[in-house]
């Protein structure tokens, strides 16, 4: 089974004929969720054509067919993008991970909020002092977000709930893997992270990270609970990079705590 086939199969398993308005004829079903032929009927394509798509045997599947399958599976925007990337991976070179000097200057100028640049393979490629203070680790050494979440013991006490951060991290890694399906370093990272049972289970679920903003909660060992809004902003001219910023509501206890971290000497 291909990555595309695994993803489509996992999404078929989430739907039942009753949910989609298809008739059921009783009897025991051998597979959870929709059968291939039922999904094909909903998407308006032949069962043979859909079967070849799920098996990765269609080289030139059209946007119209992919969009019809996405509608039938009730995919959200992020999942729809992931489907297109899996079916027709973009032809991109593996990036070098360089950060422009101007971007480093920008991070240094952000003194009231943690901020960093996340690159390919979830590498933390640049950061400001507050990002280091919030995470509480040496980012020169622990420079990969996925390893930090799944393989560093402090992460389970820092993020609350840890499971939400873990799920988003795997979802982001899934979307990156679809963009670079033949990247050996990505394959090696997934193999390394698979030492974690939680990672293996989340990776097998084929969830994707779809909302590049939201709220993050932490229990910092020095300043206590933090509730921060995060934004993931694309870097112009570097599609493999994102600027991640965290900000606290003005006047809130979290803002006071961030201010306290900002005044502490760098470690």
XYZ file of N, CA and C in Angstrom:
801
model
N 0.841 -1.194 0.000
C 0.000 0.000 0.000
C 0.881 1.249 0.000
N 0.525 2.247 -0.802
C 1.279 3.488 -0.872
C 0.829 4.448 0.225
N 1.599 5.550 0.393
C 1.183 6.594 1.338
C -0.188 7.133 0.943
N -0.401 7.333 -0.352
C -1.703 7.795 -0.822
C -2.790 6.799 -0.470
N -2.522 5.514 -0.711
C -3.512 4.490 -0.400
C -3.812 4.404 1.086
N -2.771 4.507 1.911
C -2.979 4.470 3.361
C -3.846 5.641 3.814
N -3.570 6.824 3.255
C -4.336 8.015 3.637
C -5.799 7.868 3.220
N -6.043 7.470 1.986
C -7.422 7.323 1.520
C -8.159 6.250 2.305
N -7.482 5.151 2.580
C -8.117 4.081 3.347
C -8.478 4.550 4.748
N -7.588 5.336 5.379
C -7.878 5.829 6.729
C -9.077 6.771 6.726
N -9.251 7.522 5.640
C -10.387 8.440 5.567
C -11.681 7.724 5.197
N -11.597 6.668 4.419
C -12.801 5.865 4.152
C -13.309 5.237 5.441
N -12.363 4.841 6.298
C -12.744 4.157 7.540
C -13.510 5.062 8.491
N -13.439 6.384 8.281
C -14.130 7.313 9.178
C -15.609 7.485 8.834
N -16.006 7.054 7.623
C -17.375 7.277 7.162
C -18.134 5.960 7.073
N -19.441 6.046 7.283
C -20.315 4.883 7.111
C -21.314 5.167 5.998
N -21.870 4.125 5.383
C -22.895 4.359 4.364
C -24.051 5.215 4.877
N -24.445 4.984 6.121
C -25.574 5.747 6.683
C -25.268 7.245 6.700
N -24.025 7.613 7.028
C -23.652 9.026 7.084
C -23.693 9.682 5.715
N -23.445 8.919 4.667
C -23.364 9.488 3.330
C -24.652 9.319 2.523
N -25.646 8.653 3.099
C -26.906 8.463 2.392
C -26.938 7.269 1.470
N -25.912 6.420 1.513
C -25.898 5.222 0.679
C -26.738 4.132 1.318
N -27.384 3.297 0.515
C -28.184 2.203 1.086
C -27.301 1.121 1.676
N -27.779 0.473 2.700
C -27.092 -0.680 3.271
C -28.016 -1.888 3.139
N -27.418 -3.025 2.981
C -28.213 -4.230 2.726
C -28.015 -5.290 3.794
N -27.593 -4.855 4.964
C -27.429 -5.803 6.057
C -26.216 -6.685 5.859
N -26.075 -7.647 6.714
C -24.930 -8.548 6.637
C -23.695 -7.940 7.260
N -22.724 -8.756 7.461
C -21.491 -8.329 8.119
C -20.565 -7.670 7.105
N -20.042 -6.497 7.464
C -19.100 -5.795 6.601
C -17.680 -6.179 7.003
N -16.836 -6.465 6.004
C -15.484 -6.915 6.285
C -14.528 -5.764 6.568
N -14.898 -4.548 6.193
C -14.018 -3.395 6.408
C -14.780 -2.322 7.169
N -14.092 -1.559 8.037
C -14.767 -0.438 8.694
C -14.994 0.691 7.699
N -16.081 1.390 7.868
C -16.326 2.536 7.003
C -16.777 2.150 5.612
N -16.503 3.037 4.661
C -16.950 2.833 3.278
C -16.054 1.855 2.537
N -16.676 1.057 1.670
C -15.912 0.227 0.750
C -15.412 1.099 -0.406
N -14.424 0.561 -1.136
C -13.893 1.306 -2.284
C -14.984 1.645 -3.290
N -15.818 0.671 -3.598
C -16.850 0.911 -4.616
C -17.876 1.932 -4.148
N -18.119 1.991 -2.839
C -19.053 2.985 -2.309
C -18.465 4.387 -2.409
N -17.186 4.512 -2.111
C -16.537 5.811 -2.251
C -16.507 6.232 -3.708
N -16.231 5.298 -4.601
C -16.220 5.599 -6.028
C -17.589 6.111 -6.484
N -18.652 5.483 -6.008
C -20.000 5.928 -6.350
C -20.244 7.360 -5.885
N -19.829 7.675 -4.671
C -20.021 9.029 -4.152
C -19.200 10.054 -4.931
N -18.016 9.651 -5.395
C -17.141 10.573 -6.118
C -17.485 10.666 -7.597
N -18.350 9.768 -8.090
C -18.748 9.815 -9.492
C -17.711 9.253 -10.447
N -16.912 8.284 -9.975
C -15.936 7.626 -10.843
C -16.163 6.124 -10.761
N -15.566 5.398 -11.684
C -15.742 3.947 -11.661
C -14.966 3.338 -10.505
N -15.439 2.177 -10.063
C -14.758 1.492 -8.969
C -13.341 1.102 -9.372
N -13.154 0.711 -10.644
C -11.817 0.343 -11.111
C -10.888 1.548 -11.093
N -11.397 2.711 -11.529
C -10.571 3.918 -11.565
C -10.171 4.330 -10.151
N -11.130 4.318 -9.229
C -10.799 4.689 -7.865
C -9.817 3.691 -7.260
N -10.000 2.409 -7.556
C -9.089 1.396 -7.032
C -7.664 1.643 -7.487
N -7.492 2.033 -8.759
C -6.146 2.325 -9.257
C -5.571 3.574 -8.593
N -6.436 4.560 -8.293
C -5.975 5.747 -7.574
C -5.469 5.361 -6.190
N -6.227 4.562 -5.467
C -5.845 4.186 -4.111
C -4.589 3.328 -4.093
N -4.356 2.600 -5.180
C -3.156 1.763 -5.268
C -1.948 2.526 -5.809
N -2.133 3.814 -6.112
C -1.034 4.620 -6.624
C -0.663 4.300 -8.053
N -1.637 3.825 -8.867
C -1.350 3.425 -10.249
C -1.900 4.413 -11.265
N -2.190 5.651 -10.828
C -2.642 6.694 -11.744
C -1.619 7.818 -11.738
N -0.979 8.048 -12.878
C 0.088 9.040 -12.932
C -0.426 10.450 -13.183
N -1.579 10.578 -13.826
C -2.044 11.902 -14.240
C -3.480 12.154 -13.793
N -3.788 11.865 -12.551
C -5.143 12.089 -12.055
C -5.424 13.588 -12.049
N -6.638 13.946 -12.432
C -6.990 15.364 -12.600
C -7.399 15.996 -11.278
N -7.341 17.339 -11.252
C -7.834 18.082 -10.087
C -9.305 17.781 -9.841
N -10.073 17.643 -10.923
C -11.508 17.403 -10.785
C -11.780 16.093 -10.039
N -11.043 15.053 -10.379
C -11.237 13.770 -9.711
C -10.799 13.860 -8.248
N -9.641 14.474 -7.993
C -9.173 14.602 -6.618
C -10.140 15.424 -5.775
N -10.688 16.484 -6.365
C -11.651 17.301 -5.620
C -12.942 16.532 -5.357
N -13.354 15.702 -6.313
C -14.558 14.893 -6.111
C -14.338 13.868 -5.002
N -13.165 13.253 -4.979
C -12.843 12.296 -3.914
C -12.790 13.019 -2.565
N -12.189 14.209 -2.563
C -12.099 14.981 -1.313
C -13.488 15.327 -0.781
N -14.399 15.708 -1.677
C -15.775 16.013 -1.241
C -16.458 14.766 -0.702
N -16.275 13.647 -1.383
C -16.908 12.410 -0.941
C -16.398 11.981 0.430
N -15.122 12.235 0.684
C -14.522 11.854 1.967
C -14.701 12.929 3.039
N -15.267 14.065 2.661
C -15.510 15.181 3.577
C -14.210 15.669 4.203
N -13.181 15.832 3.353
C -11.890 16.292 3.817
C -11.934 17.786 4.113
N -11.201 18.202 5.138
C -11.077 19.635 5.394
C -9.989 20.202 4.481
N -9.729 21.505 4.589
C -8.818 22.160 3.653
C -7.408 21.572 3.718
N -6.913 21.339 4.917
C -5.580 20.776 5.056
C -5.490 19.368 4.494
N -6.497 18.554 4.759
C -6.512 17.184 4.233
C -6.616 17.181 2.714
N -7.374 18.131 2.164
C -7.499 18.235 0.705
C -6.137 18.570 0.075
N -5.430 19.518 0.681
C -4.093 19.857 0.187
C -3.179 18.646 0.266
N -3.253 17.918 1.369
C -2.428 16.715 1.555
C -2.739 15.676 0.483
N -4.015 15.501 0.160
C -4.399 14.546 -0.885
C -3.766 14.925 -2.218
N -3.847 16.195 -2.589
C -3.245 16.636 -3.854
C -1.739 16.416 -3.849
N -1.079 16.712 -2.735
C 0.372 16.527 -2.671
C 0.770 15.058 -2.766
N -0.037 14.181 -2.162
C 0.272 12.751 -2.242
C 0.044 12.214 -3.653
N -1.013 12.682 -4.307
C -1.338 12.180 -5.635
C -0.386 12.716 -6.699
N 0.071 13.964 -6.493
C 0.982 14.582 -7.457
C 2.033 15.365 -6.693
N 3.048 14.693 -6.156
C 4.063 15.380 -5.347
C 4.738 16.492 -6.131
N 4.854 17.701 -5.557
C 5.550 18.783 -6.248
C 7.003 18.413 -6.509
N 7.508 18.852 -7.640
C 8.907 18.601 -7.968
C 9.759 19.699 -7.337
N 10.294 19.411 -6.156
C 11.082 20.401 -5.429
C 12.402 19.790 -4.995
N 13.478 20.549 -5.085
C 14.738 20.054 -4.517
C 14.675 20.076 -3.001
N 15.434 19.204 -2.362
C 15.519 19.231 -0.905
C 16.245 20.505 -0.501
N 15.634 21.380 0.302
C 16.236 22.671 0.610
C 17.443 22.554 1.530
N 18.291 23.588 1.464
C 19.508 23.569 2.268
C 19.266 24.026 3.700
N 18.127 24.663 3.986
C 17.816 25.084 5.338
C 18.490 26.383 5.747
N 18.974 27.167 4.772
C 19.613 28.433 5.089
C 18.569 29.469 5.492
N 18.925 30.310 6.451
C 18.043 31.382 6.905
C 18.665 32.711 6.486
N 17.887 33.544 5.807
C 18.400 34.829 5.350
C 18.829 35.696 6.538
N 19.889 36.482 6.381
C 20.299 37.376 7.480
C 19.176 38.294 7.943
N 18.395 38.822 7.007
C 17.310 39.715 7.387
C 16.299 39.050 8.291
N 16.095 37.746 8.080
C 15.155 37.014 8.928
C 15.722 36.844 10.335
N 17.015 36.632 10.437
C 17.646 36.542 11.760
C 17.574 37.887 12.483
N 17.758 38.983 11.725
C 17.648 40.303 12.338
C 16.238 40.544 12.842
N 15.251 40.077 12.057
C 13.861 40.238 12.481
C 13.605 39.503 13.792
N 14.071 38.266 13.900
C 13.881 37.498 15.137
C 14.521 38.217 16.325
N 15.730 38.761 16.112
C 16.421 39.449 17.202
C 15.676 40.697 17.649
N 14.924 41.301 16.727
C 14.195 42.526 17.068
C 12.899 42.240 17.824
N 12.444 40.986 17.818
C 11.219 40.608 18.539
C 11.627 40.270 19.971
N 11.481 41.227 20.864
C 11.987 41.051 22.228
C 10.892 40.724 23.242
N 9.619 40.867 22.846
C 8.542 40.629 23.796
C 7.785 39.343 23.583
N 8.167 38.562 22.565
C 7.467 37.312 22.266
C 8.473 36.256 21.825
N 8.259 35.008 22.227
C 9.088 33.927 21.685
C 8.821 33.790 20.184
N 9.882 33.586 19.409
C 9.733 33.422 17.966
C 10.887 32.584 17.440
N 10.596 31.774 16.438
C 11.644 30.972 15.826
C 11.241 30.619 14.408
N 12.180 30.102 13.637
C 11.931 29.673 12.268
C 11.990 28.158 12.228
N 10.918 27.562 11.716
C 10.838 26.110 11.579
C 11.062 25.774 10.113
N 12.023 24.896 9.849
C 12.350 24.529 8.481
C 11.955 23.099 8.159
N 12.583 22.573 7.118
C 12.311 21.195 6.708
C 12.638 20.225 7.829
N 11.930 19.118 7.847
C 12.099 18.058 8.840
C 11.791 18.545 10.253
N 11.062 19.677 10.368
C 10.756 20.293 11.664
C 12.021 20.753 12.383
N 13.059 21.101 11.615
C 14.268 21.653 12.210
C 13.999 23.075 12.708
N 14.493 23.393 13.903
C 14.445 24.756 14.432
C 15.732 25.429 13.967
N 15.629 26.264 12.914
C 16.826 26.754 12.227
C 17.249 28.145 12.685
N 16.398 28.860 13.402
C 16.752 30.167 13.963
C 15.742 30.488 15.057
N 16.172 31.294 16.054
C 15.277 31.584 17.174
C 15.757 32.842 17.890
N 14.844 33.408 18.690
C 15.249 34.526 19.543
C 15.449 34.033 20.975
N 16.039 34.838 21.852
C 16.323 34.368 23.214
C 15.085 33.915 23.985
N 13.932 34.552 23.739
C 12.731 34.156 24.475
C 12.256 32.762 24.086
N 12.446 32.375 22.830
C 12.070 31.012 22.427
C 12.908 29.992 23.203
N 14.196 30.270 23.313
C 15.067 29.377 24.089
C 14.628 29.325 25.557
N 14.254 30.506 26.110
C 13.857 30.554 27.519
C 12.553 29.797 27.757
N 11.598 29.907 26.839
C 10.316 29.216 27.009
C 10.498 27.709 26.914
N 11.283 27.247 25.942
C 11.461 25.806 25.787
C 12.401 25.233 26.838
N 13.289 26.063 27.391
C 14.131 25.612 28.486
C 15.192 24.602 28.109
N 15.557 24.545 26.823
C 16.617 23.637 26.375
C 17.569 24.409 25.464
N 18.735 23.866 25.262
C 19.712 24.457 24.366
C 19.309 24.117 22.930
N 18.805 25.115 22.204
C 18.319 24.866 20.852
C 19.449 24.652 19.852
N 20.678 24.931 20.239
C 21.813 24.553 19.391
C 21.988 23.038 19.371
N 21.546 22.385 20.445
C 21.658 20.930 20.558
C 20.333 20.260 20.197
N 19.254 20.738 20.819
C 17.926 20.157 20.579
C 17.229 21.021 19.519
N 17.651 20.829 18.267
C 17.253 21.733 17.189
C 16.216 21.138 16.247
N 15.469 20.152 16.715
C 14.423 19.558 15.894
C 13.164 19.420 16.738
N 12.063 20.034 16.291
C 10.850 20.062 17.101
C 10.284 18.668 17.323
N 10.300 17.818 16.319
C 9.725 16.479 16.478
C 10.522 15.661 17.484
N 11.847 15.743 17.411
C 12.662 15.028 18.412
C 12.420 15.594 19.803
N 12.297 16.916 19.884
C 12.075 17.551 21.181
C 10.772 17.057 21.807
N 9.728 16.943 21.003
C 8.421 16.547 21.516
C 8.406 15.081 21.925
N 8.970 14.215 21.105
C 8.804 12.776 21.340
C 9.979 12.106 22.060
N 11.165 12.707 22.005
C 12.328 12.020 22.548
C 12.988 12.743 23.716
N 12.566 13.977 24.015
C 13.153 14.700 25.136
C 12.200 14.622 26.333
N 12.662 14.169 27.491
C 11.750 13.938 28.617
C 11.059 15.191 29.135
N 11.667 16.366 28.992
C 11.055 17.580 29.552
C 9.784 17.989 28.830
N 9.605 17.527 27.589
C 8.465 17.997 26.800
C 7.129 17.588 27.420
N 7.079 16.460 28.071
C 5.812 15.965 28.612
C 5.351 16.774 29.816
N 6.284 17.433 30.482
C 5.907 18.322 31.580
C 5.657 19.749 31.098
N 6.257 20.130 29.965
C 6.156 21.516 29.498
C 4.827 21.793 28.814
N 4.445 20.972 27.832
C 3.202 21.219 27.092
C 2.019 20.576 27.800
N 0.918 21.331 27.893
C -0.283 20.802 28.537
C -1.508 21.101 27.664
N -2.217 20.104 27.173
C -1.809 18.700 27.253
C -0.750 18.369 26.208
N 0.180 17.523 26.573
C 1.243 17.117 25.659
C 0.672 16.461 24.408
N -0.430 15.748 24.552
C -0.996 15.008 23.422
C -1.394 15.937 22.273
N -1.891 17.131 22.599
C -2.270 18.070 21.537
C -1.045 18.519 20.740
N 0.023 18.873 21.447
C 1.249 19.282 20.768
C 1.816 18.137 19.945
N 1.777 16.932 20.477
C 2.293 15.768 19.759
C 1.495 15.532 18.476
N 0.171 15.650 18.555
C -0.668 15.425 17.388
C -0.396 16.457 16.301
N -0.282 17.736 16.687
C 0.003 18.784 15.709
C 1.376 18.598 15.074
N 2.345 18.161 15.876
C 3.694 17.955 15.360
C 3.720 16.851 14.313
N 3.057 15.749 14.594
C 3.010 14.648 13.626
C 2.240 15.071 12.379
N 1.160 15.841 12.574
C 0.395 16.306 11.423
C 1.211 17.192 10.508
N 2.035 18.064 11.087
C 2.903 18.904 10.273
C 3.970 18.098 9.556
N 4.519 17.102 10.239
C 5.530 16.249 9.625
C 4.928 15.445 8.473
N 3.684 15.007 8.629
C 3.000 14.267 7.564
C 2.885 15.114 6.296
N 2.507 16.388 6.459
C 2.340 17.251 5.294
C 3.685 17.519 4.626
N 4.755 17.663 5.415
C 6.073 17.849 4.827
C 6.523 16.602 4.072
N 6.252 15.442 4.635
C 6.664 14.195 3.994
C 6.010 14.026 2.628
N 4.772 14.516 2.485
C 4.087 14.411 1.198
C 4.726 15.303 0.142
N 5.322 16.424 0.565
C 5.966 17.334 -0.379
C 7.298 16.789 -0.869
N 7.953 15.966 -0.063
C 9.271 15.434 -0.395
C 9.267 13.915 -0.185
N 8.519 13.173 -1.015
C 8.327 11.743 -0.753
C 9.599 10.906 -0.861
N 10.625 11.404 -1.561
C 11.845 10.614 -1.744
C 13.009 11.166 -0.927
N 12.713 11.909 0.113
C 13.743 12.532 0.934
C 14.269 11.513 1.947
N 15.513 11.057 1.803
C 16.015 10.025 2.729
C 16.143 10.528 4.163
N 16.400 11.819 4.351
C 16.526 12.324 5.710
C 15.184 12.289 6.434
N 14.092 12.560 5.696
C 12.768 12.458 6.305
C 12.492 11.020 6.718
N 12.818 10.075 5.842
C 12.604 8.665 6.168
C 13.405 8.255 7.402
N 14.641 8.765 7.510
C 15.468 8.434 8.666
C 14.894 9.048 9.943
N 14.350 10.271 9.839
C 13.761 10.919 11.016
C 12.542 10.147 11.501
N 11.674 9.746 10.573
C 10.488 8.977 10.951
C 10.897 7.667 11.610
N 11.924 7.033 11.081
C 12.401 5.785 11.675
C 12.922 6.024 13.091
N 13.653 7.120 13.292
C 14.180 7.443 14.622
C 13.047 7.731 15.605
N 12.048 8.514 15.174
C 10.942 8.874 16.051
C 10.057 7.677 16.381
N 10.112 6.665 15.544
C 9.277 5.485 15.769
C 9.689 4.695 17.000
N 10.788 5.103 17.642
C 11.120 4.513 18.947
C 10.062 4.864 19.981
N 9.299 5.943 19.720
C 8.213 6.346 20.613
C 6.920 5.657 20.201
N 6.290 4.968 21.132
C 5.007 4.312 20.842
C 3.953 5.329 20.420
N 3.926 6.483 21.109
C 2.922 7.494 20.770
C 3.124 7.998 19.348
N 4.388 8.182 18.949
C 4.630 8.624 17.573
C 4.132 7.579 16.584
N 4.437 6.316 16.824
C 4.005 5.268 15.894
C 2.491 5.268 15.729
N 1.774 5.418 16.827
C 0.314 5.402 16.757
C -0.225 6.614 16.008
N 0.335 7.786 16.279
C -0.130 8.993 15.595
C 0.241 8.961 14.113
N 1.421 8.482 13.800
C 1.848 8.403 12.396
C 0.940 7.467 11.610
N 0.540 6.379 12.226
C -0.332 5.410 11.551
C -1.728 5.962 11.316
N -2.137 6.994 12.073
C -3.477 7.564 11.932
C -3.600 8.494 10.734
N -2.481 8.927 10.147
C -2.476 9.776 8.946
C -3.208 11.110 9.139
N -3.175 11.642 10.356
C -3.745 12.970 10.555
C -2.775 14.020 10.023
N -3.324 15.182 9.613
C -2.481 16.265 9.128
C -2.763 17.530 9.928
N -1.759 18.385 10.017
C -1.893 19.649 10.740
C -2.521 20.666 9.808
N -3.651 21.228 10.177
C -4.440 22.018 9.236
C -4.663 23.459 9.652
N -4.412 23.822 10.893
C -4.731 25.180 11.356
C -3.449 25.844 11.867
N -2.864 26.771 11.091
C -1.577 27.359 11.485
C -1.692 28.496 12.497
N -2.613 28.372 13.402
C -2.758 29.348 14.482
C -3.586 28.698 15.572
N -3.546 29.277 16.760
C -4.333 28.702 17.843
C -3.755 29.101 19.194
N -4.053 28.308 20.211
C -3.609 28.582 21.570
C -2.740 27.443 22.072
N -1.642 27.796 22.684
C -0.727 26.810 23.255
C -0.646 27.040 24.761
N -0.713 25.969 25.506
C -0.616 26.052 26.969
C 0.608 25.278 27.439
N 1.346 25.897 28.337
C 2.545 25.278 28.881
C 2.554 25.427 30.392
N 3.308 24.562 31.033
C 3.553 24.671 32.468
C 5.057 24.840 32.624
N 5.494 26.096 32.636
C 6.926 26.380 32.616
C 7.523 26.140 33.999
N 8.677 25.503 34.088
C 9.235 25.162 35.412
C 9.632 26.380 36.243
N 9.852 27.537 35.611
C 10.277 28.715 36.378
C 9.161 29.733 36.595
N 8.283 29.923 35.605
C 7.275 30.990 35.728
C 5.854 30.450 35.792
N 5.681 29.134 35.743
C 4.354 28.547 35.902
C 3.541 28.499 34.619
N 2.202 28.462 34.729
C 1.340 28.281 33.559
C 1.449 29.436 32.563
N 1.467 29.078 31.274
C 1.482 30.052 30.188
C 0.375 29.709 29.204
N -0.390 30.697 28.804
C -1.368 30.534 27.734
C -1.020 31.537 26.644
N -0.576 31.021 25.494
C -0.027 31.858 24.436
C -0.732 31.579 23.119
N -0.980 32.636 22.365
C -1.508 32.490 21.005
C -0.331 32.272 20.060
N -0.454 31.285 19.178
C 0.628 31.068 18.218
C 0.150 31.335 16.799
N 1.081 31.783 15.966
C 0.841 32.014 14.544
C 1.986 31.367 13.773
N 1.669 30.645 12.715
C 2.671 30.061 11.828
C 2.600 30.818 10.505
N 3.625 31.588 10.211
C 3.609 32.495 9.070
C 4.602 32.026 8.009
N 4.177 31.894 6.748
C 5.115 31.460 5.706
C 6.199 32.506 5.473
N 7.390 32.032 5.151
C 8.512 32.916 4.856
C 8.554 33.167 3.352
N 8.421 34.414 2.907
C 8.462 34.689 1.462
C 9.783 34.215 0.849
N 9.666 33.530 -0.270
C 10.847 33.055 -0.967
C 11.460 31.799 -0.397
N 10.903 31.279 0.695
C 11.421 30.047 1.308
C 10.233 29.186 1.720
N 9.587 28.502 0.775
C 8.346 27.782 1.074
C 8.498 26.662 2.086
N 9.742 26.232 2.355
C 9.944 25.168 3.335
C 10.078 25.710 4.749
N 10.006 27.032 4.927
C 10.204 27.627 6.241
C 8.956 28.362 6.720
N 8.780 28.405 8.046
C 7.712 29.171 8.681
C 8.272 29.899 9.892
N 7.783 31.127 10.099
C 8.074 31.826 11.344
C 6.970 31.479 12.336
N 7.343 30.991 13.499
C 6.387 30.670 14.549
C 6.527 31.726 15.641
N 5.436 32.383 15.966
C 5.466 33.379 17.032
C 4.452 33.011 18.102
N 4.780 33.333 19.353
C 3.879 33.142 20.488
C 3.657 34.496 21.155
N 2.428 34.811 21.491
C 2.142 36.082 22.154
C 1.105 35.868 23.244
N 1.231 36.667 24.300
C 0.305 36.597 25.428
C -0.645 37.778 25.382
N -1.853 37.588 25.891
C -2.818 38.675 25.973
C -2.263 39.780 26.866
N -2.275 41.021 26.379
C -1.728 42.114 27.199
C -2.409 42.186 28.561
N -1.611 42.368 29.599
C -2.138 42.488 30.947
C -2.453 41.186 31.633
N -2.273 40.071 30.943
C -2.616 38.771 31.519
C -1.462 38.234 32.361
N -1.740 37.232 33.218
C -0.642 36.583 33.961
C 0.428 36.005 33.034
N 0.003 35.508 31.871
C 0.985 34.956 30.930
C 1.905 36.046 30.399
N 1.344 37.253 30.149
C 2.185 38.363 29.687
C 3.208 38.736 30.748
N 2.790 38.737 32.001
C 3.722 39.041 33.086
C 4.812 37.982 33.171
N 4.431 36.714 32.983
C 5.406 35.626 33.050
C 6.413 35.716 31.908
N 5.927 36.044 30.699
C 6.833 36.211 29.559
C 7.787 37.372 29.814
N 7.257 38.450 30.414
C 8.109 39.572 30.761
C 9.194 39.181 31.743
N 8.859 38.315 32.691
C 9.846 37.833 33.650
C 10.934 37.018 32.956
N 10.528 36.149 32.024
C 11.512 35.372 31.283
C 12.418 36.271 30.439
N 11.832 37.336 29.901
C 12.596 38.238 29.043
C 13.683 38.977 29.800
N 13.485 39.177 31.107
C 14.468 39.922 31.894
C 15.548 39.036 32.490
N 15.374 37.710 32.389
C 16.367 36.807 32.946
C 17.565 36.688 32.018
N 18.751 36.519 32.548
C 19.940 36.336 31.694
C 19.788 35.092 30.834
N 20.323 35.150 29.621
C 20.278 33.991 28.734
C 21.086 32.843 29.336
N 20.546 31.606 29.114
C 21.233 30.433 29.665
C 21.779 29.573 28.539
